[in-house]
Amino acid sequence: MNGAITFSIIKPNAVRTGKAGPILAMINEAGFEVIAMKMVRMTLEQAESFYEVHKGKSFFDSLVEFMSSGPVFVMILRHENAVEEFRKLIGATDPAKAEPGTIRKLFAISVQMNAVHGSDSDENAQRESDFFFTTSERY
Ligand code: UDP
Ligand code: MG
């Protein structure tokens, strides 16, 4: 049984360039229901903690600096088979490899600044949702 929720971030590059609205419209049109959302600016320490699974990788320091460089939209999304369906909607990590019509193909400007985050498993969807949202912030 696949999970009903996934967690997403509209990353600083996309927020900064006014793409949050168009990205949210695509998420909505694809049938995802927003059950929690807020705008936050992560501290460096929060970004390091959120991405701790990547600690030690070559791109880690640069990634956490980028992710804390400006406000982001964090959200929990509901959909059948949410994790897999959302990863299809956003496309590959590297926008050069993303399918046409995906959010990353349309809005990414590099592998790092790839516009959106999407959880990679039901377990991480729970962990990442709990990282940002209390129970009373979910609808
Ligand atoms: N990333 C990067 N360089 C890389 C791989 C990843 O800057 O070579 C960044 C990119 O922003 C990516 C994030 O690190 O979205 C997390 O990487 P992951 O492999 O988990 O990709 P995702 O699950 O976001 O597709
Ligand atoms: Mg990932």
Short mmCIF file of C-alpha atoms and ligand atoms in Angstrom, two decimals:
data_model
loop_
_atom_site.label_atom_id
_atom_site.label_comp_id
_atom_site.label_asym_id
_atom_site.label_seq_id
_atom_site.Cartn_x
_atom_site.Cartn_y
_atom_site.Cartn_z
CA MET A 1 0.00 0.00 0.00
CA ASN A 2 1.57 3.25 -1.11
CA GLY A 3 1.30 6.37 1.02
CA ALA A 4 -1.11 9.22 0.56
CA ILE A 5 1.26 12.08 1.32
CA THR A 6 4.51 13.53 0.11
CA PHE A 7 6.52 16.54 1.21
CA SER A 8 7.73 19.28 -1.13
CA ILE A 9 9.78 22.46 -1.09
CA ILE A 10 9.67 25.22 -3.68
CA LYS A 11 13.37 26.13 -3.56
CA PRO A 12 14.89 29.62 -3.17
CA ASN A 13 15.70 30.12 -6.86
CA ALA A 14 12.08 29.54 -7.86
CA VAL A 15 10.63 31.71 -5.08
CA ARG A 16 13.11 34.51 -5.86
CA THR A 17 12.14 34.59 -9.53
CA GLY A 18 8.38 34.56 -8.93
CA LYS A 19 7.82 30.97 -10.01
CA ALA A 20 6.04 29.76 -6.85
CA GLY A 21 2.64 30.61 -8.32
CA PRO A 22 3.11 28.77 -11.64
CA ILE A 23 4.61 25.77 -9.82
CA LEU A 24 1.68 25.64 -7.37
CA ALA A 25 -0.71 25.81 -10.34
CA MET A 26 0.97 22.76 -11.90
CA ILE A 27 0.82 20.88 -8.59
CA ASN A 28 -2.88 21.73 -8.31
CA GLU A 29 -3.65 20.79 -11.92
CA ALA A 30 -1.92 17.43 -11.39
CA GLY A 31 -4.48 16.67 -8.68
CA PHE A 32 -2.39 17.16 -5.54
CA GLU A 33 -4.19 18.60 -2.53
CA VAL A 34 -2.21 20.97 -0.29
CA ILE A 35 -2.82 19.88 3.30
CA ALA A 36 -0.12 22.09 4.89
CA MET A 37 1.93 24.99 3.59
CA LYS A 38 4.08 27.88 4.81
CA MET A 39 6.87 30.19 3.74
CA VAL A 40 10.08 29.82 5.76
CA ARG A 41 13.72 30.76 5.54
CA MET A 42 15.81 27.88 6.81
CA THR A 43 18.87 28.56 8.90
CA LEU A 44 22.08 26.89 7.73
CA GLU A 45 21.74 24.46 10.65
CA GLN A 46 18.16 23.54 9.66
CA ALA A 47 19.21 22.94 6.05
CA GLU A 48 22.10 20.73 7.24
CA SER A 49 19.70 18.74 9.38
CA PHE A 50 17.06 18.44 6.64
CA TYR A 51 19.66 17.14 4.16
CA GLU A 52 21.71 15.10 6.67
CA VAL A 53 21.51 11.98 4.46
CA HIS A 54 23.73 13.85 1.96
CA LYS A 55 26.32 14.90 4.54
CA GLY A 56 29.84 14.17 3.26
CA LYS A 57 28.88 14.38 -0.43
CA SER A 58 30.73 16.86 -2.64
CA PHE A 59 27.64 19.02 -3.17
CA PHE A 60 26.50 19.14 0.50
CA ASP A 61 28.03 22.45 1.67
CA SER A 62 26.94 24.30 -1.43
CA LEU A 63 23.45 22.75 -1.30
CA VAL A 64 22.76 23.76 2.32
CA GLU A 65 24.08 27.26 1.68
CA PHE A 66 21.75 27.57 -1.30
CA MET A 67 18.74 26.14 0.55
CA SER A 68 19.19 28.67 3.35
CA SER A 69 19.84 31.61 0.99
CA GLY A 70 16.24 32.81 0.90
CA PRO A 71 12.63 31.94 1.68
CA VAL A 72 11.08 28.73 0.43
CA PHE A 73 7.55 27.30 0.40
CA VAL A 74 7.32 24.02 2.33
CA MET A 75 4.22 21.86 1.94
CA ILE A 76 2.59 18.52 2.52
CA LEU A 77 0.67 17.19 -0.47
CA ARG A 78 -2.00 14.51 -0.62
CA HIS A 79 -2.51 12.24 -3.63
CA GLU A 80 -2.86 8.53 -4.28
CA ASN A 81 0.65 7.04 -4.48
CA ALA A 82 1.87 10.55 -3.62
CA VAL A 83 5.66 10.04 -3.48
CA GLU A 84 5.93 8.33 -6.86
CA GLU A 85 3.34 10.51 -8.61
CA PHE A 86 5.01 13.70 -7.38
CA ARG A 87 8.48 12.53 -8.47
CA LYS A 88 6.97 11.97 -11.94
CA LEU A 89 5.55 15.50 -11.95
CA ILE A 90 8.86 17.13 -10.95
CA GLY A 91 11.17 15.07 -13.18
CA ALA A 92 14.80 14.01 -12.79
CA THR A 93 17.18 15.69 -10.32
CA ASP A 94 19.27 16.95 -13.25
CA PRO A 95 16.99 19.16 -15.35
CA ALA A 96 18.93 18.18 -18.48
CA LYS A 97 17.61 14.64 -17.93
CA ALA A 98 14.08 15.65 -16.88
CA GLU A 99 11.15 14.79 -19.17
CA PRO A 100 9.52 17.62 -21.13
CA GLY A 101 6.65 19.21 -19.25
CA THR A 102 8.01 18.38 -15.80
CA ILE A 103 8.42 21.12 -13.20
CA ARG A 104 12.19 20.79 -13.12
CA LYS A 105 12.44 20.84 -16.93
CA LEU A 106 10.42 24.05 -16.96
CA PHE A 107 11.83 25.88 -13.92
CA ALA A 108 15.25 24.46 -12.89
CA ILE A 109 18.34 26.50 -13.65
CA SER A 110 20.92 23.85 -12.61
CA VAL A 111 21.16 20.50 -10.80
CA GLN A 112 21.41 22.37 -7.51
CA MET A 113 18.82 25.05 -8.26
CA ASN A 114 16.30 22.54 -9.56
CA ALA A 115 13.24 24.47 -8.37
CA VAL A 116 11.56 21.83 -6.19
CA HIS A 117 12.14 19.07 -3.67
CA GLY A 118 10.04 15.91 -3.50
CA SER A 119 10.35 13.10 -0.93
CA ASP A 120 11.87 9.86 -2.21
CA SER A 121 9.99 7.39 0.05
CA ASP A 122 6.96 7.20 2.33
CA GLU A 123 9.31 7.08 5.32
CA ASN A 124 11.07 10.28 4.26
CA ALA A 125 7.74 11.96 3.44
CA GLN A 126 6.79 11.44 7.11
CA ARG A 127 10.16 12.55 8.43
CA GLU A 128 10.27 15.67 6.27
CA SER A 129 6.64 16.62 7.05
CA ASP A 130 7.34 16.26 10.78
CA PHE A 131 10.49 18.39 10.37
CA PHE A 132 8.39 21.44 9.43
CA PHE A 133 4.78 20.91 10.56
CA THR A 134 2.97 20.23 13.81
CA THR A 135 -0.32 18.31 13.79
CA SER A 136 -2.40 21.48 14.14
CA GLU A 137 -0.79 22.98 11.03
CA ARG A 138 -2.19 20.19 8.82
CA TYR A 139 -5.67 20.33 7.26
N1 UDP B 1 22.22 18.12 -5.75
C1 UDP B 1 23.30 18.85 -6.22
N2 UDP B 1 24.27 18.19 -6.94
C2 UDP B 1 24.20 16.86 -7.20
C3 UDP B 1 23.11 16.12 -6.71
C4 UDP B 1 22.13 16.79 -5.99
O1 UDP B 1 23.40 20.05 -6.00
O2 UDP B 1 25.12 16.32 -7.84
C5 UDP B 1 21.17 18.82 -4.99
C6 UDP B 1 19.88 19.06 -5.78
O3 UDP B 1 19.35 20.31 -5.39
C7 UDP B 1 19.02 17.90 -5.32
C8 UDP B 1 19.42 17.77 -3.85
O4 UDP B 1 20.82 18.04 -3.86
O5 UDP B 1 17.65 18.19 -5.51
C9 UDP B 1 19.17 16.44 -3.22
O6 UDP B 1 19.76 15.42 -4.03
P1 UDP B 1 18.98 14.08 -4.35
O7 UDP B 1 19.96 13.14 -4.96
O8 UDP B 1 18.24 13.63 -3.14
O9 UDP B 1 17.96 14.54 -5.50
P2 UDP B 1 16.37 14.71 -5.47
O10 UDP B 1 15.81 13.66 -4.56
O11 UDP B 1 16.10 16.11 -4.99
O12 UDP B 1 15.94 14.52 -6.90
MG MG B 2 16.27 13.23 -2.60
#
